[in-house]
Coordinates of C-alpha atoms in Angstrom, one line a residue:
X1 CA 164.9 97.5 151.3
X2 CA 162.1 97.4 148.4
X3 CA 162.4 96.7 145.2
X4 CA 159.8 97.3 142.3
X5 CA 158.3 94.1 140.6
X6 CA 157.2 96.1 137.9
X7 CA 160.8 97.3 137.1
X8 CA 160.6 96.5 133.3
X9 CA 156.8 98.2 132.9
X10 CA 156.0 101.5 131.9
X11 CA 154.5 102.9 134.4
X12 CA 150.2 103.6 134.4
X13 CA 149.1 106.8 134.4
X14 CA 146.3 108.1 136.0
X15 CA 142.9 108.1 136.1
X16 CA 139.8 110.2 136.8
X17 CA 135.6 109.4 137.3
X18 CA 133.4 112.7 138.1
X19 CA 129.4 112.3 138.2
X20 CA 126.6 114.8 138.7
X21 CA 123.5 113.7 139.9
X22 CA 122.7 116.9 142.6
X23 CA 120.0 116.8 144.0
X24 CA 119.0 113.1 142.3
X25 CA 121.2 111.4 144.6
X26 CA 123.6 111.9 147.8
X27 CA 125.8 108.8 147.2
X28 CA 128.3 110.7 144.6
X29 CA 131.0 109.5 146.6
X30 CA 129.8 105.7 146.8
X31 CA 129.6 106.0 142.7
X32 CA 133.1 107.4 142.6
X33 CA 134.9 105.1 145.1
X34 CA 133.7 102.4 142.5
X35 CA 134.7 104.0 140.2
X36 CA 137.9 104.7 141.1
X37 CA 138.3 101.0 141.9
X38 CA 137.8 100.0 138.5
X39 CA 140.3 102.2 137.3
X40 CA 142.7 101.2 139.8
X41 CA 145.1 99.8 137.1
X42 CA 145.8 103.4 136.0
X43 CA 147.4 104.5 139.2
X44 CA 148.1 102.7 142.7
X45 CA 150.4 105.5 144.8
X46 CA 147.3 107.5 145.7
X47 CA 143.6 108.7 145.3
X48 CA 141.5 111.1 146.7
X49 CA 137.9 112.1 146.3
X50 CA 136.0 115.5 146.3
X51 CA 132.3 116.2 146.6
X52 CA 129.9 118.5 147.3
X53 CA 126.1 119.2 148.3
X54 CA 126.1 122.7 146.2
X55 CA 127.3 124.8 148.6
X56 CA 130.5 122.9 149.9
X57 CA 133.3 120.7 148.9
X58 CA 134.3 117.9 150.7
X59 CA 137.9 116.7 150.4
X60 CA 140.1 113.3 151.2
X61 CA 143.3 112.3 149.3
X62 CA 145.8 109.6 150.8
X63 CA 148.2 107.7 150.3
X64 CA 148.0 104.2 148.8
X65 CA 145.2 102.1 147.1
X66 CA 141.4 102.6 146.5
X67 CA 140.2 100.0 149.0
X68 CA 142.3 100.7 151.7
X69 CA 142.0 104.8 151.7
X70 CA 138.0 105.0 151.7
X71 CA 135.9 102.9 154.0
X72 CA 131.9 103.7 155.0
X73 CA 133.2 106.6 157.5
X74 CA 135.1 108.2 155.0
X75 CA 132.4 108.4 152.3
X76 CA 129.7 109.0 155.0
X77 CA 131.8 112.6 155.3
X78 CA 131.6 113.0 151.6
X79 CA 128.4 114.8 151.5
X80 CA 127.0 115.5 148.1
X81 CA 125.1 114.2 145.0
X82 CA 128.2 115.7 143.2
X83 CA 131.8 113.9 143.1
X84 CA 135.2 113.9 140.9
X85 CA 138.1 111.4 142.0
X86 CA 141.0 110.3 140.5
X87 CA 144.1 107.7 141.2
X88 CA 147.6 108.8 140.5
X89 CA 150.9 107.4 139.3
X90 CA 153.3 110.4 139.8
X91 CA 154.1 111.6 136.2
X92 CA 155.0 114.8 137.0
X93 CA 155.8 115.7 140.7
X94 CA 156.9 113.1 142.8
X95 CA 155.4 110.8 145.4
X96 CA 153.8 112.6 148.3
X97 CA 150.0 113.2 149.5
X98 CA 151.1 116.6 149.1
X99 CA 150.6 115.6 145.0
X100 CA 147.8 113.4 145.2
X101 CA 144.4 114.6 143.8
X102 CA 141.9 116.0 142.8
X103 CA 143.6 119.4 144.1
X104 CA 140.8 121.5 146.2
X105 CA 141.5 125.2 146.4
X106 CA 139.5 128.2 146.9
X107 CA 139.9 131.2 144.3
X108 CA 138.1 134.2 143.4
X109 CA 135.4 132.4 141.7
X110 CA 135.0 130.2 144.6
X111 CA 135.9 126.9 145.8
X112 CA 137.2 124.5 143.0
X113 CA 138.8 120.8 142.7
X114 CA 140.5 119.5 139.9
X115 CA 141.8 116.2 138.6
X116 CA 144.2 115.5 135.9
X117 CA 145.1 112.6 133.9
X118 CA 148.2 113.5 131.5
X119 CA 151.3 115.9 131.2
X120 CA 151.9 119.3 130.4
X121 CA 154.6 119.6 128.2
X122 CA 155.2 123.6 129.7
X123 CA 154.0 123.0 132.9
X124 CA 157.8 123.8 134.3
X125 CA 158.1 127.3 131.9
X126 CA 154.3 128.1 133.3
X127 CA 155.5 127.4 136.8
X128 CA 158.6 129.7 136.8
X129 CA 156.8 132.9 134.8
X130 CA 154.0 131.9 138.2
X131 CA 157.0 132.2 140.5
X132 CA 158.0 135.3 139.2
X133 CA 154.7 137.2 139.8
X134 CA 154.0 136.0 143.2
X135 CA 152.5 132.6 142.9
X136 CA 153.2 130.1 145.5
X137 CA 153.1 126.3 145.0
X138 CA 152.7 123.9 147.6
X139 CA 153.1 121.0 145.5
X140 CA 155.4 119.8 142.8
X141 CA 152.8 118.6 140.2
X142 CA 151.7 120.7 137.0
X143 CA 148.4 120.1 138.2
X144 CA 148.6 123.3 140.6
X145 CA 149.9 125.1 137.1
X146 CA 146.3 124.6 136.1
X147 CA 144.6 126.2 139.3
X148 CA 146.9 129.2 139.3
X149 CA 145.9 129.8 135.7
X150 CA 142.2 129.5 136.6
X151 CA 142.8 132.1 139.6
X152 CA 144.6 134.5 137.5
X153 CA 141.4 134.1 134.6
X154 CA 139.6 136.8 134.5
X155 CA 136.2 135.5 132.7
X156 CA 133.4 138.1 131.5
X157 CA 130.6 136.6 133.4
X158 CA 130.1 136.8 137.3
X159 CA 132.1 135.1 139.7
X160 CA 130.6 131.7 141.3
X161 CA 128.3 131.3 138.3
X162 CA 128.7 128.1 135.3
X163 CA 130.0 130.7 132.6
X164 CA 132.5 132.5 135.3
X165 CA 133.7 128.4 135.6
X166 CA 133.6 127.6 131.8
X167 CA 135.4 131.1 131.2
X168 CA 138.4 130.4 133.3
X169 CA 138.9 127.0 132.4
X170 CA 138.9 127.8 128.7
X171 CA 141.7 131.1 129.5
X172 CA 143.8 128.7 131.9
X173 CA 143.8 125.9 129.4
X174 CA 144.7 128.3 126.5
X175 CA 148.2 129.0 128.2
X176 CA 149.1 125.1 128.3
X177 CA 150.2 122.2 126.0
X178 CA 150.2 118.9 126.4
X179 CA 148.2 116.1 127.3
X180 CA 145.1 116.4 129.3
X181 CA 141.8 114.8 130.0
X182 CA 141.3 117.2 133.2
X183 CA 137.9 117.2 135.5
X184 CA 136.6 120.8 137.5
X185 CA 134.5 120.4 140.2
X186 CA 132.6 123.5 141.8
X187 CA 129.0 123.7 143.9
X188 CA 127.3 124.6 140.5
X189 CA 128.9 121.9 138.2
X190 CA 131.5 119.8 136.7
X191 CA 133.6 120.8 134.0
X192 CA 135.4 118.3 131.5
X193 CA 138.1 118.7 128.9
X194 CA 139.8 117.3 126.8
X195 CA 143.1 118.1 125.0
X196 CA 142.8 118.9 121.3
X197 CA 144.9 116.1 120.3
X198 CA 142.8 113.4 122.3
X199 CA 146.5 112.2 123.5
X200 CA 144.4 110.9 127.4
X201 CA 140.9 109.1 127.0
X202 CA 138.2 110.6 128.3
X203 CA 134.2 108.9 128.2
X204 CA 130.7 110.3 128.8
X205 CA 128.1 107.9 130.7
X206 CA 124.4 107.7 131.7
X207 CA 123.3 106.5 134.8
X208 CA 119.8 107.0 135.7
X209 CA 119.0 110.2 134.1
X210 CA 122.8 111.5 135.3
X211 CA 125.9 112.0 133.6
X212 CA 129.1 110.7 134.7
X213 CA 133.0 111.3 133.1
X214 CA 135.7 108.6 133.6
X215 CA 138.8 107.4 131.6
X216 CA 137.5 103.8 130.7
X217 CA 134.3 102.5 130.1
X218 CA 135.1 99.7 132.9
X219 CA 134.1 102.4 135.5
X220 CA 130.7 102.9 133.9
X221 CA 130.6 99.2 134.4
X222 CA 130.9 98.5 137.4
X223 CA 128.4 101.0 138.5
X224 CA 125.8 99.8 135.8
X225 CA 125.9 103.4 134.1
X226 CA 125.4 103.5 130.2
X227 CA 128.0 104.2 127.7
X228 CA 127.0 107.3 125.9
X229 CA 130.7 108.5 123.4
X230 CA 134.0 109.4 123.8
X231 CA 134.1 113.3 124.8
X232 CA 135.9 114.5 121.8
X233 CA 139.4 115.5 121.3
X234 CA 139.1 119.5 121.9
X235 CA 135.4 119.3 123.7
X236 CA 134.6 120.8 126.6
X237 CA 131.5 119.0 128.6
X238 CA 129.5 120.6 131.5
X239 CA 127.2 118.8 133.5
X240 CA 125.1 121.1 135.9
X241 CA 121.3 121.2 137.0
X242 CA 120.4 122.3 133.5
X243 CA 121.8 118.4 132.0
X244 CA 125.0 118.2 129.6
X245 CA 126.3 120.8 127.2
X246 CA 129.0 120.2 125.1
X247 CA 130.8 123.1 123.6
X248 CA 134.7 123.4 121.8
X249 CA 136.9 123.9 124.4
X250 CA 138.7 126.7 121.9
X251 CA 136.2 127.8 119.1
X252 CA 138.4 130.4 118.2
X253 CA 140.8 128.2 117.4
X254 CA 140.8 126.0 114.2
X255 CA 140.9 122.2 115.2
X256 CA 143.9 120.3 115.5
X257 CA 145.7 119.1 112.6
X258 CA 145.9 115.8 113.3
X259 CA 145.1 113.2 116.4
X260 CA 147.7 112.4 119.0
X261 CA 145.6 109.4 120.8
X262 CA 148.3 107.0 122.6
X263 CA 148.7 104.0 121.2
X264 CA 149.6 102.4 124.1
X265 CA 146.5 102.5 125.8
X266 CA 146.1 99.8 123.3
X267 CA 148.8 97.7 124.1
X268 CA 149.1 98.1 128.0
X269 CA 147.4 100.5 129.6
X270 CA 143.4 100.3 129.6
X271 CA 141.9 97.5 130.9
X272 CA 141.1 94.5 128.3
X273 CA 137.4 95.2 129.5
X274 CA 137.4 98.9 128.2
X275 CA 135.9 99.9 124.7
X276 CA 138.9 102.5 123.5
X277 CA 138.8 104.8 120.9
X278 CA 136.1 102.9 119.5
X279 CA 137.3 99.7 119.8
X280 CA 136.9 96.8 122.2
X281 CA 141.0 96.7 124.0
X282 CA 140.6 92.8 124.3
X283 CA 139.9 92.4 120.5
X284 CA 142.8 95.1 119.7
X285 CA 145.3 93.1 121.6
X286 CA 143.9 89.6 120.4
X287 CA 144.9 90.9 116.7
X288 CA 147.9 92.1 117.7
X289 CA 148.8 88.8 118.4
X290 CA 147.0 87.3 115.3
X291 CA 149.2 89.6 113.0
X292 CA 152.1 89.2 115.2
X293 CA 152.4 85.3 114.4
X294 CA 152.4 86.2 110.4
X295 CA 155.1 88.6 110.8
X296 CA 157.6 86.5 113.2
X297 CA 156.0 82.4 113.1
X298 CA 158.1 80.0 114.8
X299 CA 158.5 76.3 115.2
X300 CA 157.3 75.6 119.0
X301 CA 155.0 73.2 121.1
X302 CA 153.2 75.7 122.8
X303 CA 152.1 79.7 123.8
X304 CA 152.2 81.2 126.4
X305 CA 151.6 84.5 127.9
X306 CA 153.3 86.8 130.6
X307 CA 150.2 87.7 132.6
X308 CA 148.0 89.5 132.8
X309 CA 148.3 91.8 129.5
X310 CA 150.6 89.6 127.5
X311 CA 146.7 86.7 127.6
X312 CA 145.0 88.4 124.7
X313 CA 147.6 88.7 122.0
X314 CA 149.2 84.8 123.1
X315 CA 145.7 83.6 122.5
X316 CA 146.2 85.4 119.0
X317 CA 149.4 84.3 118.6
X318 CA 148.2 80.9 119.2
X319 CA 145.3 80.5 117.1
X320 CA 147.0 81.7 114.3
X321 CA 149.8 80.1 114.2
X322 CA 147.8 76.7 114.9
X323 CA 149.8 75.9 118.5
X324 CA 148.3 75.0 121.9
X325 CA 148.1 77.9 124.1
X326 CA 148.6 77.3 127.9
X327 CA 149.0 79.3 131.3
X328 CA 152.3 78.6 131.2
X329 CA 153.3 81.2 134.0
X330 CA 150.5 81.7 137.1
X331 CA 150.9 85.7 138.7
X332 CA 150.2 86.2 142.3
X333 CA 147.7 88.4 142.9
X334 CA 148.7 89.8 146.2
X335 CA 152.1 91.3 145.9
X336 CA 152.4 95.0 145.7
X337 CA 154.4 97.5 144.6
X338 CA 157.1 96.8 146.6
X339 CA 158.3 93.7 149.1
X340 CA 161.0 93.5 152.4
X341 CA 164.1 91.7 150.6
X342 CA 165.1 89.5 153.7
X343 CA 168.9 90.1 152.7
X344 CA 170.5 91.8 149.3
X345 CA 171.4 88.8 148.2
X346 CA 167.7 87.2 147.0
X347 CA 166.8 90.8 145.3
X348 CA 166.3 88.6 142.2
X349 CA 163.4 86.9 143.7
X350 CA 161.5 90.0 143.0
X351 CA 160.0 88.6 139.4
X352 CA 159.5 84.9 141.2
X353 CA 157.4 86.8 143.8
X354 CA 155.2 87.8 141.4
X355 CA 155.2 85.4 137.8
X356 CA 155.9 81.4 138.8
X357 CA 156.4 78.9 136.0
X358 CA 154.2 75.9 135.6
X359 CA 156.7 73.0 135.3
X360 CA 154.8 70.1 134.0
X361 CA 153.5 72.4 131.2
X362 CA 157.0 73.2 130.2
X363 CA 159.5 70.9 130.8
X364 CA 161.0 69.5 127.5
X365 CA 158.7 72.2 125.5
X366 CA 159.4 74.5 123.0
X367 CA 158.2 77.5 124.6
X368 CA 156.7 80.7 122.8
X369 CA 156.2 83.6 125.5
X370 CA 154.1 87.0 124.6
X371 CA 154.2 90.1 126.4
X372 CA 153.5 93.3 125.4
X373 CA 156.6 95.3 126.0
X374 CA 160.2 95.2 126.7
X375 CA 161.1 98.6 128.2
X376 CA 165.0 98.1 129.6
X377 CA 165.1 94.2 129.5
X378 CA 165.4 93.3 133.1
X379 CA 162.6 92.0 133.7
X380 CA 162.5 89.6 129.9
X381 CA 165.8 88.3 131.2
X382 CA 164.8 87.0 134.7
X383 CA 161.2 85.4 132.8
X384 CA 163.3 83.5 129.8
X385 CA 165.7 82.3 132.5
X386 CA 162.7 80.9 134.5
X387 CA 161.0 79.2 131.6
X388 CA 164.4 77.6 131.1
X389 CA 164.6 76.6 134.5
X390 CA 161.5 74.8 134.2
X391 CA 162.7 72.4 131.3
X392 CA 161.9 74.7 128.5
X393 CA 164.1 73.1 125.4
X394 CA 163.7 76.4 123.6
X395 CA 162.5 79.8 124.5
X396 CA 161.2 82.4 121.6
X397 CA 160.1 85.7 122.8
X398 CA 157.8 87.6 120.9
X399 CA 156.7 91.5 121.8
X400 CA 152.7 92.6 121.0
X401 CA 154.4 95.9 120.0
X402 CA 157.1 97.5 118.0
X403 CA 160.3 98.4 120.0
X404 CA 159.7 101.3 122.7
X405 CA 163.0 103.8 122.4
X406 CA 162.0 107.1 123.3
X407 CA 160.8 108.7 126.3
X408 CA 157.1 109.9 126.8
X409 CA 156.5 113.4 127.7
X410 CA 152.6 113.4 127.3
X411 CA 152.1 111.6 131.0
X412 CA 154.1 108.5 131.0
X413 CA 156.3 107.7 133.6
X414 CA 159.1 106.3 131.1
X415 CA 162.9 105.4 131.7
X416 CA 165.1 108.2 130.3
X417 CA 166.3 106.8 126.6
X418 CA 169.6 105.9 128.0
X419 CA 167.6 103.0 129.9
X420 CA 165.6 102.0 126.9
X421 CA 167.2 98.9 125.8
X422 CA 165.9 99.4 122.4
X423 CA 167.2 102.8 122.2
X424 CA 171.1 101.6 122.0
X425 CA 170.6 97.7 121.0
X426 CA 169.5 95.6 117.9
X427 CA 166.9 93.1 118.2
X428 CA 169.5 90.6 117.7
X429 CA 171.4 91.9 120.6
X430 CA 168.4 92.7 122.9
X431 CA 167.6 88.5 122.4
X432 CA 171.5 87.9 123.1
X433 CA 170.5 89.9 126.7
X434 CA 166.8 88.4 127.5
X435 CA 169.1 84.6 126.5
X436 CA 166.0 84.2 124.4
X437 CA 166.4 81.8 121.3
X438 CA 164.7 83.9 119.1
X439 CA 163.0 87.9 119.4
X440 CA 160.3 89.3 117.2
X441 CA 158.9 92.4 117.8
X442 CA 155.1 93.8 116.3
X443 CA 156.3 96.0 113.2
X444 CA 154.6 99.3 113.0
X445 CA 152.5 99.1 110.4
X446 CA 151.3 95.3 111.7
X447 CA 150.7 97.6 115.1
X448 CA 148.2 99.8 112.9
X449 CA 146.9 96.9 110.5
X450 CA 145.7 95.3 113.9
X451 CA 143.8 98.1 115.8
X452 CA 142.5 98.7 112.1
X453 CA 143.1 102.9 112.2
X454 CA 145.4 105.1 110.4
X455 CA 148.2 106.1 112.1
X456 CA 147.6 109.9 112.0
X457 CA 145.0 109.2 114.2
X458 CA 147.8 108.1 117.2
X459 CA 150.7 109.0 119.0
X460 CA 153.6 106.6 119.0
X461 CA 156.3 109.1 119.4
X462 CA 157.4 106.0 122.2
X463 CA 158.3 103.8 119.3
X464 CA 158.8 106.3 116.9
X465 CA 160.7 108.9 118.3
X466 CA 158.1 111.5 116.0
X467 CA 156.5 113.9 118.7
X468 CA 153.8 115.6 118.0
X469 CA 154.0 118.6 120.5
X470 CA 157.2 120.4 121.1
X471 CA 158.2 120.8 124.7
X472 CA 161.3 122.4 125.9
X473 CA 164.6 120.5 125.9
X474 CA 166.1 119.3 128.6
X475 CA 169.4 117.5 129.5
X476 CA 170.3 113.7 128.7
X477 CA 167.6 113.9 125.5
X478 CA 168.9 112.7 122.1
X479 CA 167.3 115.8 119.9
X480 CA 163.8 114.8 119.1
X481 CA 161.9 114.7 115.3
X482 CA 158.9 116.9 115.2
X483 CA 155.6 115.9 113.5
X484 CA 152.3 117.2 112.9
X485 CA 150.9 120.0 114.8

């Protein structure tokens, strides 16, 4: 039987790289596998490449993680000085290779891949009207939404040419909402968008005289490539053998009201390496500690964090409030996603496999512990009682972000609300559950004081319960608050 150690975590996205250096290079895919690697963290069910030599795209998506899908035969077959990838967590669609992407299809204006990070809010009202004219889907992500859109485009300019490409995507992406930073691959170029709202990040790099497209800036890292800007909220990027152009992705349409960017790429999602938004994740989450310690400070003998991305703000916390801060709790870096459970009656061990406490740092210590989430509680409990078991005298939780209650719909894999314990509980009674001594959760406005932004500029409709894109109801939702545009 397996059980998921990351129970109590929402749940990473997922992630996309493309880079265009035809006829520069013909190690596209090499670029991309490292890529892909260093944006692992976003999504660990499956990957896939696709490249091409301008006249045909190469495909593999499996099953699994980075490093153990692509080895030197596999990118020896990915021919081509051209390449988009991506790494999934199943947001919408479930988990099968049948979902994993990019998606590579051949259409009217020719062969085309695609890869997706985010969630399209009418993905399943899109899929149905499909259905009804005579679309057939092979998978169950609203991904393939996108590609029957682009087939049923009918763009001014000739098939197989840039504009027939930048044509399509603008009419298919003109029929969705939602979340999107999306990547299109053809033999003549790559396409990028991003949504209008900015809800996914999206980046634009330089590597020797090429341009290259990922989600974080740790991709353009590792493969030495300079950070250039964010692509824009609404911007649509094409890098072909004439350079970069960048273009609205809608001109006809005036710009959105306000920004949805997700907040909590901040607090959990984006690697503490990655510049974000504009600002440097490790610094964001070190303040959210710092103001995190004025708005909840506590008596105690030391801080510590839950690794790995509770280790910025507990070295806030710390400093601030003027109290050692140790590794109080070592992770194992080797367990995956799941384990074998050798009977039912150890499933607890699950947590332990993964987070072990340091005794002799502990024992007889009153222990402050920062993470950055609680999400149904599970998870809080099992760490508090371990830290106890380990000789804590007192155990004070504290949360690097306000309470999460509401469901994402913008490509989050989130608990329904029913499973939020902060949906139906009071702090008072989510500490009573975790047996923590004390609880304090970021406020709000200390969440926005610390990345140093206004918070029209973000979407925290996961604390909140505001959304800022309406999306057909469905069943077991409390009724939602609508904000903004």
């Amino acid at each position: 039987m397996g059980y998921d150690v990351d129970c109590d975590k929402m749940k990473d996205e997922c992630g996309v790289f493309g880079i265009w250096a035809l006829g520069q290079s013909e190690e596209a895919a090499n670029f991309t596998y490292l890529g892909l690697h260093a944006l692992q963290h976003r999504g660990q069910e499956s990957a896939g490449i696709v490249s091409t030599d301008g006249e045909t795209l190469y495909v593999h998506r499996a099953m699994g993680l980075v490093a153990d899908i692509f080895d030197a035969g596999v990118l020896a077959k990915l021919k081509g000085g051209a390449a988009v990838g991506h790494v999934r967590y199943s947001t919408t669609g479930g988990s099968h290779v049948k979902n994993a992407q990019p998606l590579a299809v051949q259409y009217a204006g020719g062969p085309i891949a695609v890869a997706h990070n985010g969630n399209l809010v009418n993905a399943e009202a899109l899929r149905s009207e499909l259905e009804a004219a005579g679309s057939i889907f092979t998978a169950s992500t609203d991904t393939e939404v996108v590609v029957h859109l682009l087939a049923r485009a009918h763009p001014a300019a000739a098939p197989g040419t840039v504009e027939h490409l930048v044509g399509s995507v603008r009419q298919a992406l003109g029929r969705v909402s939602g979340a999107y930073s999306m990547l299109f691959l053809t033999p003549k170029a790559i396409v990028g968008a991003r949504d209008p709202m900015g809800f996914r990040p999206l980046v634009l790099g330089r590597l020797k005289g090429n341009w290259v497209l990922a989600s974080e800036t740790t991709a353009l890292d590792l493969i030495e490539a300079e950070y250039v800007r964010e692509v824009e909220p609404g911007e649509l990027v094409v890098l072909d053998a004439s350079g970069l152009r960048s273009e609205r992705l809608f001109p006809d349409r005036p710009p959105a009201p306000r920004l949805g960017r997700c907040v909590f790429e901040h607090i959990y999602f984006a690697r503490p390496d990655s510049v974000l938004f504009g600002r440097s994740v490790y610094e964001v989450r070190q303040a959210f500690g710092t103001q995190l310690a004025k708005e909840h400070p506590v008596e105690a003998d030391v801080v510590i964090p839950v690794p790995d991305s509770g280790v910025p703000a507990a070295i806030g916390f710390a400093e601030t409030a003027g109290i050692p801060f140790a590794m109080g709790l070592v992770r194992s870096h080797y367990i995956g996603r799941t384990f074998i459970e050798p009977q039912q009656s150890i499933r607890h061990f699950g947590v332990k496999l993964k987070l072990n406490a340091v005794r002799g740092l502990l024992k007889g210590k009153r222990v402050v512990v920062v993470d950055d989430s609680v999400v149904r509680g599970t998870t809080s409990r099992k760490i508090v009682k371990m830290i106890r078991a380990a000789g804590a005298t007192e155990v004070h939780l504290r949360i690097s972000s306000p309470p999460t209650a509401w469901p994402c719909y913008y490509g989050i894999d989130t608990p329904t609300r029913q499973e939020l314990i902060a949906s139906t509980h009071s702090t008072a009674e989510i500490a009573t559950y975790v047996t923590a001594d004390s609880l304090g959760y970021l406020s709000l406005d200390g969440l926005y004081a610390a990345i140093g932004a206004e918070r029209t500029g973000f979407c925290d409709a996961c604390f909140s319960g505001q959304y800022l894109l309406e999306f057909p109801r469905r069943q077991n939702h409390a009724p939602l608050r609508l904000v903004g545009g």
